[in-house]
């Protein structure tokens, strides 16, 4: 399985960002409204929820209308940049617009057997699923109130309020787009990721693992209701996660760490395993910089109430994970193979040889 899970996640984030450009409605900056006035008005407004009988989305829009806003020229320039970037990617037409605008086309392609379309559909449906749960207008309104509690320095207030306006407007538009797709369609996210993974679409298998774990952690009742299907999905997730680790995928380490920390439904919580995979990840990251030799020589930073024996096990396992799956992986922009451990051993041998020569 190819590397590059991070690219898919970045694409998803950019797709969400671009949704605002396609869906936002033209609004003009309110003349004479300063950032300080906006902050003052927000702090005196009713907290946490829309006033009784009022639509939360309408209240949120009204409050955001008082904020300084990005110029039309800047919005157009940002939109052009994203369009140019995605024009180089055949699937950009499916990542870029709001999901409800491309859902029918994307699903039709996935049903025809396009595994990349299935991957994008599963990924974006899962993101929308979380947006519908966590990004409701009521919750956005409460978050906006919290945001205004810490207005920041006056000299930064104007720029900050523009950023706040853009961010909350984008999130509200995302929520409304996802809602138009419909909950039943969003609940199929795992199905499409599984189909993409079985078709060996790039990034799809680890995306399936992470998505299943997150959904299982949120919906324990669902696991019990369909225990046989859940067991099959968990087995598949374990298999694909092990494949990702064997292929040296960085994302596999992130998923192991998250799972052993008690999030999701992949593994029981295990602090030793969590820290062992964390140390392996530190080694993988360290070899790209200048800290690998110290990380290898000194081991993980020891803290908390774990015993010396447990820390010894963490260190040994972390090194073994690194050596088995990541030591010989390509490193650097040119993709040249690199072995930090062999380099360290060679340096130690050279130093030992120099000492022998001096003694002679």
Short mmCIF file of C-alpha atoms in Angstrom, two decimals:
data_model
loop_
_atom_site.label_atom_id
_atom_site.label_comp_id
_atom_site.label_asym_id
_atom_site.label_seq_id
_atom_site.Cartn_x
_atom_site.Cartn_y
_atom_site.Cartn_z
CA UNK A 1 0.00 0.00 0.00
CA UNK A 2 1.39 3.36 -1.00
CA UNK A 3 2.35 6.06 1.38
CA UNK A 4 0.74 9.44 1.55
CA UNK A 5 -2.20 9.29 3.92
CA UNK A 6 -1.36 12.84 4.92
CA UNK A 7 -2.09 14.02 1.36
CA UNK A 8 -5.62 12.63 1.53
CA UNK A 9 -6.22 14.34 4.87
CA UNK A 10 -4.82 17.61 3.49
CA UNK A 11 -7.06 17.26 0.45
CA UNK A 12 -10.08 16.77 2.68
CA UNK A 13 -9.21 19.85 4.72
CA UNK A 14 -8.74 21.93 1.58
CA UNK A 15 -12.02 20.61 0.21
CA UNK A 16 -13.76 21.84 3.34
CA UNK A 17 -12.01 25.21 3.02
CA UNK A 18 -13.01 25.53 -0.61
CA UNK A 19 -16.63 24.76 0.19
CA UNK A 20 -16.94 28.23 1.63
CA UNK A 21 -15.82 29.85 -1.61
CA UNK A 22 -18.44 28.03 -3.64
CA UNK A 23 -21.28 28.52 -1.21
CA UNK A 24 -20.71 31.87 0.46
CA UNK A 25 -23.07 34.66 -0.42
CA UNK A 26 -21.77 38.07 -1.27
CA UNK A 27 -21.81 40.36 1.72
CA UNK A 28 -20.41 43.84 2.03
CA UNK A 29 -18.32 45.11 4.91
CA UNK A 30 -20.37 47.13 7.33
CA UNK A 31 -19.18 50.73 7.09
CA UNK A 32 -17.88 52.28 10.24
CA UNK A 33 -18.04 49.09 12.34
CA UNK A 34 -14.77 48.62 14.16
CA UNK A 35 -13.45 45.41 15.67
CA UNK A 36 -13.78 46.90 19.13
CA UNK A 37 -17.49 47.58 18.58
CA UNK A 38 -18.02 44.04 17.32
CA UNK A 39 -16.31 42.61 20.39
CA UNK A 40 -18.30 44.80 22.75
CA UNK A 41 -21.60 43.85 21.14
CA UNK A 42 -20.74 40.16 21.16
CA UNK A 43 -19.83 40.23 24.83
CA UNK A 44 -23.15 41.80 25.79
CA UNK A 45 -25.27 39.47 23.65
CA UNK A 46 -27.08 36.46 25.06
CA UNK A 47 -24.71 33.55 25.63
CA UNK A 48 -24.66 29.94 24.51
CA UNK A 49 -27.81 29.69 22.42
CA UNK A 50 -30.14 31.58 20.12
CA UNK A 51 -32.93 33.49 21.87
CA UNK A 52 -36.06 31.41 22.37
CA UNK A 53 -38.04 30.96 19.19
CA UNK A 54 -35.26 32.15 16.87
CA UNK A 55 -33.37 30.03 14.38
CA UNK A 56 -29.78 29.53 15.53
CA UNK A 57 -28.38 29.75 11.98
CA UNK A 58 -30.15 33.06 11.40
CA UNK A 59 -28.89 34.46 14.71
CA UNK A 60 -25.36 33.32 13.90
CA UNK A 61 -25.47 34.97 10.48
CA UNK A 62 -26.78 38.19 11.99
CA UNK A 63 -23.95 38.33 14.51
CA UNK A 64 -21.34 37.48 11.91
CA UNK A 65 -22.64 40.26 9.66
CA UNK A 66 -21.27 42.75 12.20
CA UNK A 67 -17.72 41.46 11.78
CA UNK A 68 -15.11 42.84 9.39
CA UNK A 69 -14.94 40.62 6.32
CA UNK A 70 -12.37 39.58 3.76
CA UNK A 71 -12.47 41.65 0.58
CA UNK A 72 -14.10 40.28 -2.56
CA UNK A 73 -10.75 40.49 -4.34
CA UNK A 74 -9.04 38.37 -1.66
CA UNK A 75 -11.82 35.80 -1.77
CA UNK A 76 -11.56 35.58 -5.54
CA UNK A 77 -7.78 35.20 -5.39
CA UNK A 78 -8.03 32.39 -2.85
CA UNK A 79 -10.66 30.65 -4.95
CA UNK A 80 -8.48 30.88 -8.06
CA UNK A 81 -5.52 29.45 -6.16
CA UNK A 82 -7.47 26.40 -5.04
CA UNK A 83 -8.95 25.86 -8.48
CA UNK A 84 -5.50 26.00 -10.07
CA UNK A 85 -4.11 23.57 -7.52
CA UNK A 86 -6.92 21.09 -8.01
CA UNK A 87 -6.90 21.41 -11.80
CA UNK A 88 -3.73 19.28 -11.69
CA UNK A 89 -5.60 16.55 -9.83
CA UNK A 90 -8.21 14.54 -11.77
CA UNK A 91 -10.27 14.04 -8.62
CA UNK A 92 -10.12 17.71 -7.65
CA UNK A 93 -13.61 18.25 -9.02
CA UNK A 94 -14.87 15.94 -6.26
CA UNK A 95 -12.78 17.35 -3.41
CA UNK A 96 -13.31 21.02 -4.12
CA UNK A 97 -17.06 21.86 -4.16
CA UNK A 98 -19.49 21.35 -1.26
CA UNK A 99 -20.43 17.69 -0.94
CA UNK A 100 -24.11 18.16 -1.75
CA UNK A 101 -23.16 19.69 -5.11
CA UNK A 102 -21.11 16.70 -6.25
CA UNK A 103 -22.66 13.86 -4.25
CA UNK A 104 -24.76 12.41 -7.08
CA UNK A 105 -21.87 12.41 -9.56
CA UNK A 106 -19.42 11.07 -6.97
CA UNK A 107 -21.71 8.25 -5.91
CA UNK A 108 -22.46 7.28 -9.51
CA UNK A 109 -18.74 7.00 -10.22
CA UNK A 110 -18.20 4.95 -7.07
CA UNK A 111 -21.02 2.60 -8.00
CA UNK A 112 -19.43 2.11 -11.44
CA UNK A 113 -16.31 0.81 -9.71
CA UNK A 114 -14.12 3.91 -9.51
CA UNK A 115 -12.23 3.14 -6.30
CA UNK A 116 -10.82 6.67 -6.01
CA UNK A 117 -14.35 8.04 -6.15
CA UNK A 118 -15.36 5.53 -3.46
CA UNK A 119 -12.45 6.69 -1.30
CA UNK A 120 -13.34 10.36 -1.66
CA UNK A 121 -17.04 9.66 -1.07
CA UNK A 122 -16.28 7.68 2.09
CA UNK A 123 -13.84 10.27 3.37
CA UNK A 124 -16.05 13.27 2.73
CA UNK A 125 -19.18 11.52 4.00
CA UNK A 126 -17.42 10.72 7.27
CA UNK A 127 -16.26 14.31 7.62
CA UNK A 128 -19.81 15.50 6.99
CA UNK A 129 -21.12 12.97 9.48
CA UNK A 130 -18.95 14.56 12.18
CA UNK A 131 -19.90 18.05 11.04
CA UNK A 132 -23.61 17.30 11.37
CA UNK A 133 -23.04 16.01 14.92
CA UNK A 134 -20.51 18.57 16.17
CA UNK A 135 -21.02 21.65 14.01
CA UNK A 136 -24.69 22.48 14.50
CA UNK A 137 -25.65 26.18 14.46
CA UNK A 138 -26.35 26.06 18.21
CA UNK A 139 -22.87 24.71 18.90
CA UNK A 140 -21.27 27.18 16.51
CA UNK A 141 -23.09 30.02 18.23
CA UNK A 142 -21.83 28.87 21.63
CA UNK A 143 -18.29 28.60 20.28
CA UNK A 144 -18.54 32.11 18.86
CA UNK A 145 -19.49 33.41 22.30
CA UNK A 146 -16.48 31.65 23.80
CA UNK A 147 -14.28 33.13 21.07
CA UNK A 148 -15.39 36.63 21.92
CA UNK A 149 -14.57 36.18 25.61
CA UNK A 150 -10.87 36.48 24.73
CA UNK A 151 -10.72 39.29 22.23
CA UNK A 152 -6.94 39.69 22.24
CA UNK A 153 -4.83 42.81 21.85
CA UNK A 154 -6.56 45.77 20.24
CA UNK A 155 -3.94 46.14 17.51
CA UNK A 156 -4.72 42.60 16.31
CA UNK A 157 -8.48 42.79 16.77
CA UNK A 158 -9.42 43.87 13.24
CA UNK A 159 -7.53 41.06 11.49
CA UNK A 160 -8.67 38.57 14.09
CA UNK A 161 -12.33 39.45 13.65
CA UNK A 162 -12.01 39.00 9.89
CA UNK A 163 -10.58 35.53 10.50
CA UNK A 164 -13.37 34.69 12.95
CA UNK A 165 -16.01 35.79 10.45
CA UNK A 166 -14.52 33.71 7.66
CA UNK A 167 -14.08 30.60 9.80
CA UNK A 168 -17.55 30.55 11.32
CA UNK A 169 -19.22 31.42 8.01
CA UNK A 170 -17.39 28.55 6.37
CA UNK A 171 -18.35 26.10 9.12
CA UNK A 172 -22.00 27.10 8.97
CA UNK A 173 -22.02 26.62 5.20
CA UNK A 174 -20.38 23.22 5.63
CA UNK A 175 -23.04 22.17 8.12
CA UNK A 176 -25.84 23.19 5.79
CA UNK A 177 -24.23 21.43 2.81
CA UNK A 178 -23.76 18.22 4.79
CA UNK A 179 -27.32 18.36 6.09
CA UNK A 180 -28.64 18.54 2.54
CA UNK A 181 -26.85 15.28 1.70
CA UNK A 182 -28.91 13.50 4.36
CA UNK A 183 -28.00 11.38 7.36
CA UNK A 184 -28.71 8.05 5.65
CA UNK A 185 -26.19 8.82 2.92
CA UNK A 186 -23.58 10.03 5.41
CA UNK A 187 -23.95 6.83 7.43
CA UNK A 188 -22.63 4.89 4.42
CA UNK A 189 -19.17 6.43 4.76
CA UNK A 190 -17.60 3.23 6.10
CA UNK A 191 -19.15 1.15 3.33
CA UNK A 192 -17.49 3.29 0.65
CA UNK A 193 -14.13 3.30 2.41
CA UNK A 194 -14.26 -0.49 2.67
CA UNK A 195 -15.05 -0.76 -1.03
CA UNK A 196 -12.17 1.59 -1.85
CA UNK A 197 -9.80 -0.34 0.42
CA UNK A 198 -10.69 -3.66 -1.17
CA UNK A 199 -9.98 -2.02 -4.52
CA UNK A 200 -6.58 -0.91 -3.16
CA UNK A 201 -7.27 2.80 -3.61
CA UNK A 202 -4.43 4.92 -2.31
CA UNK A 203 -4.81 5.80 1.38
CA UNK A 204 -8.17 4.05 1.65
CA UNK A 205 -7.27 1.19 3.99
CA UNK A 206 -5.86 3.28 6.80
CA UNK A 207 -8.68 5.77 6.29
CA UNK A 208 -11.09 2.87 6.84
CA UNK A 209 -9.25 1.84 10.02
CA UNK A 210 -9.25 5.34 11.48
CA UNK A 211 -12.89 5.92 10.54
CA UNK A 212 -14.11 2.60 11.94
CA UNK A 213 -12.26 3.16 15.20
CA UNK A 214 -13.66 6.67 15.60
CA UNK A 215 -17.22 5.65 14.75
CA UNK A 216 -17.03 2.62 17.05
CA UNK A 217 -15.85 4.84 19.88
CA UNK A 218 -18.80 7.17 19.38
CA UNK A 219 -21.48 4.51 18.94
CA UNK A 220 -21.05 1.69 21.46
CA UNK A 221 -24.74 0.93 21.19
CA UNK A 222 -24.41 0.33 17.48
CA UNK A 223 -21.64 -2.17 18.08
CA UNK A 224 -23.84 -4.16 20.41
CA UNK A 225 -26.84 -3.97 18.10
CA UNK A 226 -24.94 -5.59 15.21
CA UNK A 227 -22.18 -7.43 17.04
CA UNK A 228 -21.36 -9.87 14.23
CA UNK A 229 -20.91 -7.15 11.63
CA UNK A 230 -18.89 -5.10 14.11
CA UNK A 231 -16.60 -8.08 14.74
CA UNK A 232 -16.04 -8.50 10.99
CA UNK A 233 -15.23 -4.81 10.61
CA UNK A 234 -12.86 -4.87 13.57
CA UNK A 235 -11.02 -7.89 12.15
CA UNK A 236 -10.64 -6.13 8.81
CA UNK A 237 -9.43 -2.95 10.54
CA UNK A 238 -6.78 -4.93 12.45
CA UNK A 239 -5.65 -6.60 9.22
CA UNK A 240 -5.34 -3.37 7.27
CA UNK A 241 -3.65 -1.56 10.15
CA UNK A 242 -1.03 -4.32 10.39
CA UNK A 243 -0.48 -4.02 6.64
CA UNK A 244 0.03 -0.28 6.98
CA UNK A 245 2.60 -0.81 9.71
CA UNK A 246 4.42 -3.45 7.67
CA UNK A 247 4.52 -1.03 4.72
CA UNK A 248 6.09 1.65 6.90
CA UNK A 249 3.13 4.02 6.78
CA UNK A 250 3.57 6.89 9.24
CA UNK A 251 -0.20 7.12 9.67
CA UNK A 252 -0.29 3.56 11.01
CA UNK A 253 1.74 4.68 14.04
CA UNK A 254 -0.69 7.52 14.70
CA UNK A 255 -3.61 5.11 14.65
CA UNK A 256 -1.92 2.62 16.99
CA UNK A 257 -1.11 5.39 19.45
CA UNK A 258 -4.63 6.77 19.38
CA UNK A 259 -6.18 3.30 19.71
CA UNK A 260 -4.05 2.23 22.66
CA UNK A 261 -4.75 5.54 24.40
CA UNK A 262 -8.35 4.38 24.77
CA UNK A 263 -9.94 6.15 21.81
CA UNK A 264 -12.09 4.13 19.45
CA UNK A 265 -12.80 0.42 19.41
CA UNK A 266 -9.65 -1.17 18.03
CA UNK A 267 -7.79 -2.18 21.21
CA UNK A 268 -8.21 -2.08 24.98
CA UNK A 269 -6.40 0.83 26.59
CA UNK A 270 -2.72 -0.02 27.14
CA UNK A 271 -0.34 2.69 28.31
CA UNK A 272 2.81 0.67 27.61
CA UNK A 273 1.76 -0.06 24.02
CA UNK A 274 0.73 3.55 23.48
CA UNK A 275 4.14 4.82 24.58
CA UNK A 276 6.07 2.14 22.67
CA UNK A 277 4.42 3.17 19.40
CA UNK A 278 4.92 6.79 20.41
CA UNK A 279 8.65 6.21 20.84
CA UNK A 280 8.76 4.50 17.42
CA UNK A 281 7.06 7.55 15.92
CA UNK A 282 9.59 9.84 17.59
CA UNK A 283 12.39 7.81 16.01
CA UNK A 284 10.74 8.01 12.59
CA UNK A 285 10.42 11.77 12.90
CA UNK A 286 13.85 12.15 14.42
CA UNK A 287 15.63 10.60 11.48
CA UNK A 288 14.32 13.42 9.29
CA UNK A 289 16.03 15.99 11.44
CA UNK A 290 19.01 16.05 13.75
CA UNK A 291 17.65 14.37 16.86
CA UNK A 292 17.75 10.71 15.95
CA UNK A 293 21.10 9.82 17.57
CA UNK A 294 20.03 11.28 20.93
CA UNK A 295 16.61 9.61 20.76
CA UNK A 296 18.19 6.26 20.02
CA UNK A 297 20.94 6.57 22.62
CA UNK A 298 18.80 7.95 25.44
CA UNK A 299 15.50 6.23 24.77
CA UNK A 300 12.10 7.80 25.46
CA UNK A 301 11.70 10.45 28.13
CA UNK A 302 10.58 8.66 31.26
CA UNK A 303 7.80 10.25 33.28
CA UNK A 304 4.75 9.36 35.34
CA UNK A 305 4.28 6.31 37.54
CA UNK A 306 5.41 3.54 35.17
CA UNK A 307 8.07 1.21 36.52
CA UNK A 308 11.63 0.94 35.20
CA UNK A 309 10.76 -2.47 33.77
CA UNK A 310 7.83 -0.99 31.87
CA UNK A 311 9.99 1.80 30.46
CA UNK A 312 12.61 -0.75 29.43
CA UNK A 313 9.90 -2.67 27.58
CA UNK A 314 8.65 0.53 25.92
CA UNK A 315 12.15 1.39 24.74
CA UNK A 316 12.87 -2.12 23.43
CA UNK A 317 9.54 -2.42 21.61
CA UNK A 318 9.75 1.06 20.12
CA UNK A 319 13.19 0.32 18.71
CA UNK A 320 12.02 -3.01 17.34
CA UNK A 321 9.02 -1.41 15.60
CA UNK A 322 11.32 1.17 14.04
CA UNK A 323 13.91 -1.36 12.91
CA UNK A 324 11.34 -3.79 11.50
CA UNK A 325 9.17 -1.36 9.55
CA UNK A 326 10.74 2.09 9.21
CA UNK A 327 14.53 1.91 9.30
CA UNK A 328 14.93 1.19 5.59
CA UNK A 329 12.09 3.39 4.35
CA UNK A 330 12.94 6.25 1.96
CA UNK A 331 13.77 9.51 3.68
CA UNK A 332 14.11 13.00 2.28
CA UNK A 333 12.82 14.81 -0.80
CA UNK A 334 14.80 12.61 -3.20
CA UNK A 335 13.39 9.40 -1.74
CA UNK A 336 16.88 7.99 -1.19
CA UNK A 337 16.99 5.06 1.22
CA UNK A 338 18.46 5.95 4.56
CA UNK A 339 19.27 3.91 7.62
CA UNK A 340 19.80 6.12 10.68
CA UNK A 341 20.57 3.10 12.85
CA UNK A 342 23.23 1.81 10.48
CA UNK A 343 24.66 5.33 10.24
CA UNK A 344 24.83 5.56 14.03
CA UNK A 345 26.46 2.15 14.27
CA UNK A 346 28.97 3.13 11.61
CA UNK A 347 29.85 6.32 13.50
CA UNK A 348 30.32 4.34 16.70
CA UNK A 349 32.55 1.85 14.89
CA UNK A 350 34.60 4.67 13.38
CA UNK A 351 35.06 6.28 16.78
CA UNK A 352 36.03 2.93 18.30
CA UNK A 353 38.52 2.39 15.46
CA UNK A 354 40.06 5.80 16.05
CA UNK A 355 40.53 5.00 19.72
CA UNK A 356 42.21 1.69 18.83
CA UNK A 357 44.53 3.47 16.44
CA UNK A 358 45.54 5.96 19.13
CA UNK A 359 46.28 3.14 21.57
CA UNK A 360 48.47 1.42 19.01
#
